[in-house]
PDB file of C-alpha atoms and ligand atoms in Angstrom:
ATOM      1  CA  UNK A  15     -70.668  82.396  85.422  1.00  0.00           C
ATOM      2  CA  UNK A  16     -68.684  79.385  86.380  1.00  0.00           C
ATOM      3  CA  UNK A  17     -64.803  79.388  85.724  1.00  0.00           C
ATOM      4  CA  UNK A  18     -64.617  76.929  83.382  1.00  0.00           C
ATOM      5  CA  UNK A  19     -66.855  79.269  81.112  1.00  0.00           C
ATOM      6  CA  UNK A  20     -64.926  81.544  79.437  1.00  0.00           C
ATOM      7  CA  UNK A  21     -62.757  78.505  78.831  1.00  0.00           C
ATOM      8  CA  UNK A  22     -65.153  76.891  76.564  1.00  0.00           C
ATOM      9  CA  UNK A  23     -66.235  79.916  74.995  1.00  0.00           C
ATOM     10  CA  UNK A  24     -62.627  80.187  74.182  1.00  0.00           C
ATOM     11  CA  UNK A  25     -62.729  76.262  72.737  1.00  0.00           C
ATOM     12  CA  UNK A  26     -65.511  77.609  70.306  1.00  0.00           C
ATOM     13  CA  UNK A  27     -63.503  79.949  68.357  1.00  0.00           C
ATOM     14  CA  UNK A  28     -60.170  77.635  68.472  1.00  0.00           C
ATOM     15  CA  UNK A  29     -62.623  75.408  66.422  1.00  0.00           C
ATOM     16  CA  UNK A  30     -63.782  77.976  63.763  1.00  0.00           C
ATOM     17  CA  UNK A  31     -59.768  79.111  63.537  1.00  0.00           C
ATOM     18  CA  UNK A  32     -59.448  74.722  62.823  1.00  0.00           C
ATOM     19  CA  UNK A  33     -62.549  75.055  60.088  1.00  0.00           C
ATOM     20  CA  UNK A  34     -59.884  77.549  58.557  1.00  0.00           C
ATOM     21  CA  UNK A  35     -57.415  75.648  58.717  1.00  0.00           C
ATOM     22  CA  UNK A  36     -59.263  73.225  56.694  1.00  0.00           C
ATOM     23  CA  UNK A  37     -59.948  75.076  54.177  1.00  0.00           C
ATOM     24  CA  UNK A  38     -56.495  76.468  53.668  1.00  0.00           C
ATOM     25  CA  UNK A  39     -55.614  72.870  53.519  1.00  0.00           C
ATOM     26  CA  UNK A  40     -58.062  72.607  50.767  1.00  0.00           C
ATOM     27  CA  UNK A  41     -56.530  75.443  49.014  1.00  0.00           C
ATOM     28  CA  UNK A  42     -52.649  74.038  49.392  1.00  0.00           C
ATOM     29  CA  UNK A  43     -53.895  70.302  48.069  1.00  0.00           C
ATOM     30  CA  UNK A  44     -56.183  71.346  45.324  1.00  0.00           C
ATOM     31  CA  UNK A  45     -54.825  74.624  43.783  1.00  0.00           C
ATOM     32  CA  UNK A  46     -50.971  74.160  45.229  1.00  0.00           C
ATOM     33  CA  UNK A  47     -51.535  77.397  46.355  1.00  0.00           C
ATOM     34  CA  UNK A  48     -51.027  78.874  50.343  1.00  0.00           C
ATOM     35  CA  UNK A  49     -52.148  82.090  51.814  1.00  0.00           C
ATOM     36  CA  UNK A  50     -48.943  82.835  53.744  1.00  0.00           C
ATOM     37  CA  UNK A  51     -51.244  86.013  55.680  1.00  0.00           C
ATOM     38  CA  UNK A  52     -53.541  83.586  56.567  1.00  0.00           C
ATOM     39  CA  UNK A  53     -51.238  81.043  57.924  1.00  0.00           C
ATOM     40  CA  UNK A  54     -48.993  83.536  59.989  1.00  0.00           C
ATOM     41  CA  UNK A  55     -52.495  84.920  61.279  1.00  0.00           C
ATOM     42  CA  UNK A  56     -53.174  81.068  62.465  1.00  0.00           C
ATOM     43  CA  UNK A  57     -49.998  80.976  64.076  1.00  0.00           C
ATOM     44  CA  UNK A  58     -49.968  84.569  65.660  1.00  0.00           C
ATOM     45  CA  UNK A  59     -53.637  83.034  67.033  1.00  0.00           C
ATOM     46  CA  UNK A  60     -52.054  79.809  68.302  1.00  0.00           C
ATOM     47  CA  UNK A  61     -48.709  80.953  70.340  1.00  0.00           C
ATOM     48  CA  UNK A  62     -51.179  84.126  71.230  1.00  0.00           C
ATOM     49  CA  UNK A  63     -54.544  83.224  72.081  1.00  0.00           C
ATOM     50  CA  UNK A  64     -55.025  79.382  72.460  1.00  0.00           C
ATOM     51  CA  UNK A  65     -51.629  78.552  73.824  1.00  0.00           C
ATOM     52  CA  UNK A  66     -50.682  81.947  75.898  1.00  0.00           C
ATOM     53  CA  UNK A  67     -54.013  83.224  76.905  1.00  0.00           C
ATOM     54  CA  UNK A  68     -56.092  80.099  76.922  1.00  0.00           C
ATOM     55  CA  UNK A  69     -53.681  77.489  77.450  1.00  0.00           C
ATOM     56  CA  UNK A  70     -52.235  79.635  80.122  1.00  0.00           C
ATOM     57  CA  UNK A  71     -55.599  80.136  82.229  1.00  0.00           C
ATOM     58  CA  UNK A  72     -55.669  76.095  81.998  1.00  0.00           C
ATOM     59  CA  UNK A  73     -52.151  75.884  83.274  1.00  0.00           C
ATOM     60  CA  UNK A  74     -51.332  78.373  85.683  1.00  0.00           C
ATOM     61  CA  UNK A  75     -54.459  79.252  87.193  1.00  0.00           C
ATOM     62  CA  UNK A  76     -56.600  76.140  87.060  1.00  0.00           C
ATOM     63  CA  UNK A  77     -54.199  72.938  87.063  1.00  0.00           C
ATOM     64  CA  UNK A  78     -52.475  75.475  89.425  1.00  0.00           C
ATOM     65  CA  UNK A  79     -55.489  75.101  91.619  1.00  0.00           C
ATOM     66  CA  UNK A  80     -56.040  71.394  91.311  1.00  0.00           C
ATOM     67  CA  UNK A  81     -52.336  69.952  92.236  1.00  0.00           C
ATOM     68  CA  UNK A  82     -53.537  71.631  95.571  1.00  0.00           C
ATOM     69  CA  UNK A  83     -56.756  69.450  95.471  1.00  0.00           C
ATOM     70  CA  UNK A  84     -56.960  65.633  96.364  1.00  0.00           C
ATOM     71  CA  UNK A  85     -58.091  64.555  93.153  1.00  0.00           C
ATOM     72  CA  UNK A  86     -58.539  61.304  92.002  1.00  0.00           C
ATOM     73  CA  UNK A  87     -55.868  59.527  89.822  1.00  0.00           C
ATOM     74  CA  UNK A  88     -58.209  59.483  87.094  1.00  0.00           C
ATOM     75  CA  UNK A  89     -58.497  63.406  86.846  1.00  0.00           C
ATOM     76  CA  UNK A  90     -54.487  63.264  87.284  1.00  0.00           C
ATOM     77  CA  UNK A  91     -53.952  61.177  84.683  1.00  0.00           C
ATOM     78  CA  UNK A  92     -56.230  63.549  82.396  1.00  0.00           C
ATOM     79  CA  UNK A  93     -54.563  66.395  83.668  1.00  0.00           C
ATOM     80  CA  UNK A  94     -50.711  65.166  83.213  1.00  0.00           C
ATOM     81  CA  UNK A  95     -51.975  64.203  79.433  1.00  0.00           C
ATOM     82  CA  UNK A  96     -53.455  67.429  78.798  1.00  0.00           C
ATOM     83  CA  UNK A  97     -50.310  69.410  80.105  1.00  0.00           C
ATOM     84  CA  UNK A  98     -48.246  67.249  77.555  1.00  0.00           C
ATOM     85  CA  UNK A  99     -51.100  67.609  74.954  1.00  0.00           C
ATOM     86  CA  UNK A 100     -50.047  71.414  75.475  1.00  0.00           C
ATOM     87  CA  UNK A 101     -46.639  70.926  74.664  1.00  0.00           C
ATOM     88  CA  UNK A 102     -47.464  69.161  71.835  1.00  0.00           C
ATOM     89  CA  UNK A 103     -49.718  71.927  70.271  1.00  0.00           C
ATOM     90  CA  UNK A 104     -46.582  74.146  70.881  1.00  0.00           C
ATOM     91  CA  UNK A 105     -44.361  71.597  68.809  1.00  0.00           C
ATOM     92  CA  UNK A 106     -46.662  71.646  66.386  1.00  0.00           C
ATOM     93  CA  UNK A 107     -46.837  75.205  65.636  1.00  0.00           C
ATOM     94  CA  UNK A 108     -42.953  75.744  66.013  1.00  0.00           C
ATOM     95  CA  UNK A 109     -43.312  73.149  63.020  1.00  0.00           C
ATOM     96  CA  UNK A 110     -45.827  74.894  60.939  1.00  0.00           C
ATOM     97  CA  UNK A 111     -43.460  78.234  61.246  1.00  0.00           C
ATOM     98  CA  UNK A 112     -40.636  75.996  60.127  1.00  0.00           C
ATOM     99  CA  UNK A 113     -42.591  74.568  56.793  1.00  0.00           C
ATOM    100  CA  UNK A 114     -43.917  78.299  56.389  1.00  0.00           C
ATOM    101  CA  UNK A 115     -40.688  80.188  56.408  1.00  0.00           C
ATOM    102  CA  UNK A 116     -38.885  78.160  54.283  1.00  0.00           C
ATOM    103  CA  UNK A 117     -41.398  78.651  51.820  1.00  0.00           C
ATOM    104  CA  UNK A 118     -41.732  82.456  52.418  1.00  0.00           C
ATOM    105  CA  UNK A 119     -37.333  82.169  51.805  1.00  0.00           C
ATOM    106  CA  UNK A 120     -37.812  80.626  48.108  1.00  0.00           C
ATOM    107  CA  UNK A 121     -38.460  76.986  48.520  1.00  0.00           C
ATOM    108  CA  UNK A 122     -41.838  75.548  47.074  1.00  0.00           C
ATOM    109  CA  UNK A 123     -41.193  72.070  47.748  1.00  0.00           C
ATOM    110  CA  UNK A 124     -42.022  73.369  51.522  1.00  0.00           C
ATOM    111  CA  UNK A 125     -45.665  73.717  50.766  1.00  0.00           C
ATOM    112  CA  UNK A 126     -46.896  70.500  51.216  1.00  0.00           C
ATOM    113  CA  UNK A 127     -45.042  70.427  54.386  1.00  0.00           C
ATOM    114  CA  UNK A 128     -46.954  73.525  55.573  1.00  0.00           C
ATOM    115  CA  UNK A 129     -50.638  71.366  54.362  1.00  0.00           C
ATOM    116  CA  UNK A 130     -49.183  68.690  56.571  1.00  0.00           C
ATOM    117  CA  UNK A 131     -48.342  70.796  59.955  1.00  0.00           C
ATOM    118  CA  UNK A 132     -52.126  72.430  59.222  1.00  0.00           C
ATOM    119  CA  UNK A 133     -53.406  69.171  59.276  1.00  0.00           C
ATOM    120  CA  UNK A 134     -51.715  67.946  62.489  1.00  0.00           C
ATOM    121  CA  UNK A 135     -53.227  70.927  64.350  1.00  0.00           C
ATOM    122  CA  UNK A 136     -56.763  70.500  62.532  1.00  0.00           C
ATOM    123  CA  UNK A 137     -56.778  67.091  63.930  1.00  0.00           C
ATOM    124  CA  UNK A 138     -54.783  67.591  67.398  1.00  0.00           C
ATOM    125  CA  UNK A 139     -57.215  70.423  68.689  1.00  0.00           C
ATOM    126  CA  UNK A 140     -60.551  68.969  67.995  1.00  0.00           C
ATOM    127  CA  UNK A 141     -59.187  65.987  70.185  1.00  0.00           C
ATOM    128  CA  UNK A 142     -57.521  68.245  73.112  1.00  0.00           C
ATOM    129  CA  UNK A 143     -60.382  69.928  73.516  1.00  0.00           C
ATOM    130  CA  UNK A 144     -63.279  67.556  73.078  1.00  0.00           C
ATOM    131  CA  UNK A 145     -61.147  65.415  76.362  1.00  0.00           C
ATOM    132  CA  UNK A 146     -61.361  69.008  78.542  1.00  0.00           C
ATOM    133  CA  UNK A 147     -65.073  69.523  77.671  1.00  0.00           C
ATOM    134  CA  UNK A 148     -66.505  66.352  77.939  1.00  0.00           C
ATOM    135  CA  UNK A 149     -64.255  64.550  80.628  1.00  0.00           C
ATOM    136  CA  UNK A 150     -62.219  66.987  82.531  1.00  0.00           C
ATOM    137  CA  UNK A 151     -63.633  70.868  82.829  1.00  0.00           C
ATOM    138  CA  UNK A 152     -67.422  69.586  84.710  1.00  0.00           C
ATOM    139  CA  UNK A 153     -65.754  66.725  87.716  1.00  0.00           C
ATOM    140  CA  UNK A 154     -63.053  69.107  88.634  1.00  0.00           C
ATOM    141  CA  UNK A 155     -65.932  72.158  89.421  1.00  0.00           C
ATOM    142  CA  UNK A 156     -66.408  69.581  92.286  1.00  0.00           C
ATOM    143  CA  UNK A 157     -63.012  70.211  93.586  1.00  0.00           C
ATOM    144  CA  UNK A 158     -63.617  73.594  94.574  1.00  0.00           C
ATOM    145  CA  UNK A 159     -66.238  75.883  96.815  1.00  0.00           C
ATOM    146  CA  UNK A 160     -68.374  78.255  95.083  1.00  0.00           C
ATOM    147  CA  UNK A 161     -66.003  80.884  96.264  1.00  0.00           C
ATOM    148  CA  UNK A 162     -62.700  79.486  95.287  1.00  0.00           C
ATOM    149  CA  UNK A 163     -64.886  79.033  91.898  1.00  0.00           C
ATOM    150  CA  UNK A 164     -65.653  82.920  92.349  1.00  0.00           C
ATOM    151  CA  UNK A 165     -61.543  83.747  92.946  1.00  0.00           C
ATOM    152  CA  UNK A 166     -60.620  81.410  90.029  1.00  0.00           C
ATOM    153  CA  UNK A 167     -62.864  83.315  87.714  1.00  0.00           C
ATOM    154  CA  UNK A 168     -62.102  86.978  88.196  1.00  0.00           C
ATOM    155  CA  UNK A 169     -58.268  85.724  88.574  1.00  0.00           C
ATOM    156  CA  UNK A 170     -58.976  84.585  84.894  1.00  0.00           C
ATOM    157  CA  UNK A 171     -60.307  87.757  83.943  1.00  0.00           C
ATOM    158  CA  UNK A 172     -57.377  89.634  85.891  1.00  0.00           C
ATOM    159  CA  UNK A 173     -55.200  87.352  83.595  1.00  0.00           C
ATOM    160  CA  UNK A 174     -56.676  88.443  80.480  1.00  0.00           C
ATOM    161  CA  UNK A 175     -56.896  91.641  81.154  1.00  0.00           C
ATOM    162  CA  UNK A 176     -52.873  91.675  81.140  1.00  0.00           C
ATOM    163  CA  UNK A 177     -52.395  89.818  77.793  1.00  0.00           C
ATOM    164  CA  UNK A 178     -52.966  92.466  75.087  1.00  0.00           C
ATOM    165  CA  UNK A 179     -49.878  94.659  77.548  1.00  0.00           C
ATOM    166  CA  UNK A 180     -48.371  91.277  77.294  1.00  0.00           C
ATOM    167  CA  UNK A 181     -48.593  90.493  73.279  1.00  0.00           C
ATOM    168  CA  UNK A 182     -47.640  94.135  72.630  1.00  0.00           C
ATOM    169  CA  UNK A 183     -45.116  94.410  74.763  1.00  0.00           C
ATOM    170  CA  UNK A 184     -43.518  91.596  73.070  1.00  0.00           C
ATOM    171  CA  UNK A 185     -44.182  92.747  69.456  1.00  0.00           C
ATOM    172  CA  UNK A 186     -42.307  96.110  70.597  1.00  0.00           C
ATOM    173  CA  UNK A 187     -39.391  93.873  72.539  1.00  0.00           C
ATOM    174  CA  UNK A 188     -38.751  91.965  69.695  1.00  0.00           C
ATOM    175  CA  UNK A 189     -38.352  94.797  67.006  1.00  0.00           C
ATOM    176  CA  UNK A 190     -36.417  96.625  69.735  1.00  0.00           C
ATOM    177  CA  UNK A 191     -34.304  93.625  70.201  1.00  0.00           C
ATOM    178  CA  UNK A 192     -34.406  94.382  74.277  1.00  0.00           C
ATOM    179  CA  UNK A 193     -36.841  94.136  77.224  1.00  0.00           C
ATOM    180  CA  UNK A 194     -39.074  97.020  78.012  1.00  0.00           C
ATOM    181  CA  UNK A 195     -39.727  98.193  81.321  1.00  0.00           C
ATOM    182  CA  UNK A 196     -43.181  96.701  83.005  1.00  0.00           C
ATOM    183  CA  UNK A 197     -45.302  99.107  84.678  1.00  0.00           C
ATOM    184  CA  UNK A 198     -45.563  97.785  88.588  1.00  0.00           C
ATOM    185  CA  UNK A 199     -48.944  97.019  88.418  1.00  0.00           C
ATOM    186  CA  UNK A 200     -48.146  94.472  84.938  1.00  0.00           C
ATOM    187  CA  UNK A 201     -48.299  90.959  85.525  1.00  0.00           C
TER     188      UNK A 201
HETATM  189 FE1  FE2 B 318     -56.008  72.586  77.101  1.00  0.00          FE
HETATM  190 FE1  FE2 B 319     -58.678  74.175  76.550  1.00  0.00          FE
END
């Protein structure tokens, strides 16, 4: 399998957790209604999955790789843009959590603010990922040997691996209110 595999695998389900999105936009326009489990799920899946574990392969492992690469200034351009397409997605989400919260605390009027933040990410991700698929993820295999391909891949596994330690670890930090002790080994 080549590196940029599991990364569009991953692109797949980001786009069935957007057809849910939809529909919970649906929900909020036509019954004024919002499934608050189903939006903190969405954003437990954004910050945890697309941004941290997917997000972060892009990032630190392959972009990593790439500023090391002469690439062309087209592929930098794309690059730079994704990186701050990134950040965006984050904003976006830090928004949603701000819409949802205030209408978990008592105020309704919040709810079409939490349709509107769904919609943003429905519309951003589609975009983000369609650029990395179609222009981006194939030209920059080029960059690389078949073995660097080989490293990159199992290093994305290797990062994986460490995220569920990683996502609990955090869960347990934050009800704790303190840092836990890695093991050495932990990433
Ligand atoms: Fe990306
Ligand atoms: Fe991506």
């Amino acid at each position: 399998m080549k590196p940029i595999g599991p990364l569009m695998w991953e692109h797949r389900l980001i786009e069935q957790m957007v057809v849910l999105l939809r529909g919970e936009i649906d929900r909020i326009t036509s019954g004024m209604t919002v499934n608050v489990i189903l939006v903190e799920q969405a954003v437990d899946f954004f910050r945890t999955y697309a941004d941290r574990t997917h997000h972060g392969k892009e990032e630190e492992i392959l972009f990593r790789d790439l500023a090391q690469k002469k690439i062309s200034p087209e592929h930098r351009k794309i690059m730079d843009e994704l990186v701050r397409e990134h950040i965006h997605g984050r904003e976006l989400v830090r928004k949603l959590v701000e819409a949802k919260d205030l209408y978990v605390n008592g105020y309704a009027e919040a709810l079409p603010h939490i349709a509107r933040e769904l919609r943003e990410l429905a519309d951003f991700y589609p975009g983000h990922i369609e650029k990395e698929d179609k222009r981006f993820f194939f030209p920059c295999l080029d960059y690389f040997t078949q073995a660097e391909q080989d490293r990159m891949l199992q290093e994305f596994l290797d990062f994986d691996r460490n995220m569920i330690h990683e996502k609990y670890r955090t869960v347990v930090e934050n009800l704790l209110g303190k840092k836990v002790m890695k093991p050495a080994q932990a990433g």
